[in-house]
């Protein structure tokens, strides 16, 4: 049976492809979803792909993933740098968690250098563009097999 991986995306990522393409690239979030679904199938994974601009919705989905998922890939976007509540929700999950950032947050403004989520993440991928989501899924296969 395919393992379910939640791929959660935070605020403003619905504007991917339109928003600051010099930083985030030209591909849309629908493109990223399609890429993730194409990669997941042969890897024996099933993707639940979601985006929200609301912190509480992301938290509710992490709670849902706590029961339903074999792993969580999350790009918390700006909540990365502010949300202890998202960290607490992830800390309530026992499955592997991989944090993804399209841009290299360490090369950008200093307020992006700290991530609350990294205190829980089993892996962090930053600066690989949207390919980072595929790298996260590849790593998730290994983490799920070892777990
Ligand atoms: C981001 C980096 C964050 O600092 C920013 O707030 C985002 C996107 C990224 O994918 O590079 O919205 O998470």
Short mmCIF file of N, CA, C and O and ligand atoms in Angstrom, two decimals, residues 10-13 16 19-20 23-24 75-81 100-105 108-109 111-113 125-127 129 133, ligand 1:
data_model
loop_
_atom_site.label_atom_id
_atom_site.label_comp_id
_atom_site.label_asym_id
_atom_site.label_seq_id
_atom_site.Cartn_x
_atom_site.Cartn_y
_atom_site.Cartn_z
N UNK A 10 2.97 26.97 3.01
CA UNK A 10 2.48 28.10 3.78
C UNK A 10 2.15 29.33 2.94
O UNK A 10 2.01 29.23 1.71
N UNK A 11 2.05 30.48 3.60
CA UNK A 11 1.51 31.69 2.99
C UNK A 11 2.28 32.19 1.78
O UNK A 11 3.51 32.11 1.74
N UNK A 12 1.50 32.67 0.82
CA UNK A 12 1.99 33.31 -0.41
C UNK A 12 2.51 32.32 -1.44
O UNK A 12 2.80 32.70 -2.56
N UNK A 13 2.61 31.05 -1.06
CA UNK A 13 3.11 30.07 -2.05
C UNK A 13 2.06 29.78 -3.13
O UNK A 13 2.40 29.23 -4.18
N UNK A 16 3.21 31.33 -6.34
CA UNK A 16 4.43 30.83 -6.97
C UNK A 16 4.32 30.95 -8.49
O UNK A 16 3.28 30.62 -9.07
N UNK A 19 5.05 35.51 -8.12
CA UNK A 19 5.64 36.29 -7.03
C UNK A 19 7.17 36.21 -7.11
O UNK A 19 7.74 35.11 -7.06
N UNK A 20 7.82 37.34 -7.19
CA UNK A 20 9.29 37.42 -7.18
C UNK A 20 9.94 36.23 -7.91
O UNK A 20 10.70 35.46 -7.30
N UNK A 23 13.48 35.14 -7.44
CA UNK A 23 13.85 34.40 -6.22
C UNK A 23 13.24 32.99 -6.25
O UNK A 23 13.90 32.01 -5.92
N UNK A 24 11.96 32.92 -6.63
CA UNK A 24 11.23 31.65 -6.47
C UNK A 24 11.02 30.89 -7.78
O UNK A 24 10.50 29.77 -7.75
N UNK A 75 6.87 23.34 3.54
CA UNK A 75 7.47 24.65 3.30
C UNK A 75 6.58 25.64 4.05
O UNK A 75 5.54 26.06 3.53
N UNK A 76 6.97 25.99 5.27
CA UNK A 76 6.10 26.86 6.08
C UNK A 76 6.14 28.32 5.63
O UNK A 76 5.48 29.16 6.24
N UNK A 77 6.95 28.62 4.60
CA UNK A 77 7.10 29.99 4.08
C UNK A 77 7.43 30.93 5.24
O UNK A 77 8.25 30.59 6.08
N UNK A 78 6.79 32.09 5.33
CA UNK A 78 7.18 33.07 6.35
C UNK A 78 6.93 32.57 7.77
O UNK A 78 7.60 33.03 8.72
N UNK A 79 6.01 31.60 7.94
CA UNK A 79 5.78 31.06 9.30
C UNK A 79 7.00 30.30 9.83
O UNK A 79 7.12 30.08 11.03
N UNK A 80 7.89 29.92 8.93
CA UNK A 80 9.17 29.31 9.33
C UNK A 80 9.84 30.13 10.43
O UNK A 80 10.38 29.58 11.39
N UNK A 81 9.78 31.44 10.21
CA UNK A 81 10.59 32.35 11.02
C UNK A 81 9.82 32.91 12.22
O UNK A 81 10.38 33.67 13.01
N UNK A 100 11.34 22.31 3.62
CA UNK A 100 11.81 22.72 2.29
C UNK A 100 11.68 24.23 2.14
O UNK A 100 10.64 24.80 2.51
N UNK A 101 12.70 24.85 1.59
CA UNK A 101 12.62 26.24 1.14
C UNK A 101 13.14 26.31 -0.29
O UNK A 101 14.21 25.75 -0.59
N UNK A 102 12.39 26.98 -1.12
CA UNK A 102 12.78 27.11 -2.52
C UNK A 102 14.06 27.93 -2.63
O UNK A 102 14.99 27.58 -3.36
N UNK A 103 14.10 29.03 -1.89
CA UNK A 103 15.29 29.90 -1.89
C UNK A 103 16.22 29.46 -0.76
O UNK A 103 15.82 28.73 0.15
N UNK A 104 17.47 29.95 -0.85
CA UNK A 104 18.42 29.70 0.24
C UNK A 104 18.22 30.78 1.29
O UNK A 104 18.73 31.90 1.16
N UNK A 105 17.47 30.43 2.34
CA UNK A 105 17.10 31.43 3.36
C UNK A 105 18.34 32.00 4.06
O UNK A 105 18.29 33.12 4.58
N UNK A 108 19.80 35.18 2.40
CA UNK A 108 18.87 36.30 2.28
C UNK A 108 18.90 37.16 3.56
O UNK A 108 19.87 37.11 4.30
N UNK A 109 17.85 37.94 3.79
CA UNK A 109 17.83 38.85 4.95
C UNK A 109 18.03 38.06 6.24
O UNK A 109 17.59 36.91 6.35
N UNK A 111 16.55 38.12 9.01
CA UNK A 111 15.36 37.62 9.70
C UNK A 111 14.90 36.27 9.14
O UNK A 111 14.09 35.59 9.76
N UNK A 112 15.45 35.88 7.98
CA UNK A 112 15.09 34.56 7.42
C UNK A 112 16.06 33.46 7.87
O UNK A 112 15.90 32.30 7.53
N UNK A 113 17.11 33.84 8.59
CA UNK A 113 18.15 32.86 8.91
C UNK A 113 17.71 31.88 9.99
O UNK A 113 18.23 30.78 10.06
N UNK A 125 16.02 21.34 3.40
CA UNK A 125 16.50 21.56 2.03
C UNK A 125 16.18 23.01 1.66
O UNK A 125 15.02 23.42 1.73
N UNK A 126 17.21 23.76 1.31
CA UNK A 126 17.01 25.18 0.97
C UNK A 126 17.89 25.54 -0.21
O UNK A 126 19.04 25.11 -0.29
N UNK A 127 17.33 26.33 -1.12
CA UNK A 127 18.13 26.87 -2.20
C UNK A 127 18.22 25.98 -3.43
O UNK A 127 19.00 26.26 -4.34
N UNK A 129 15.61 25.47 -5.39
CA UNK A 129 14.43 25.76 -6.20
C UNK A 129 13.33 24.75 -5.89
O UNK A 129 13.35 24.09 -4.83
N UNK A 133 11.54 20.03 -3.45
CA UNK A 133 10.41 19.17 -3.07
C UNK A 133 10.68 17.72 -3.50
O UNK A 133 10.34 16.78 -2.78
C1 LIG B 1 10.43 30.39 1.56
C2 LIG B 1 11.42 31.32 2.28
C3 LIG B 1 10.71 32.17 3.32
O1 LIG B 1 11.65 33.03 3.98
C4 LIG B 1 9.66 33.04 2.66
O2 LIG B 1 8.94 33.77 3.63
C5 LIG B 1 8.73 32.27 1.78
C6 LIG B 1 9.26 31.16 0.98
C7 LIG B 1 11.09 29.62 0.41
O3 LIG B 1 10.50 28.66 -0.06
O4 LIG B 1 12.19 29.99 -0.04
O5 LIG B 1 7.58 32.62 1.63
O6 LIG B 1 9.96 29.45 2.50
#
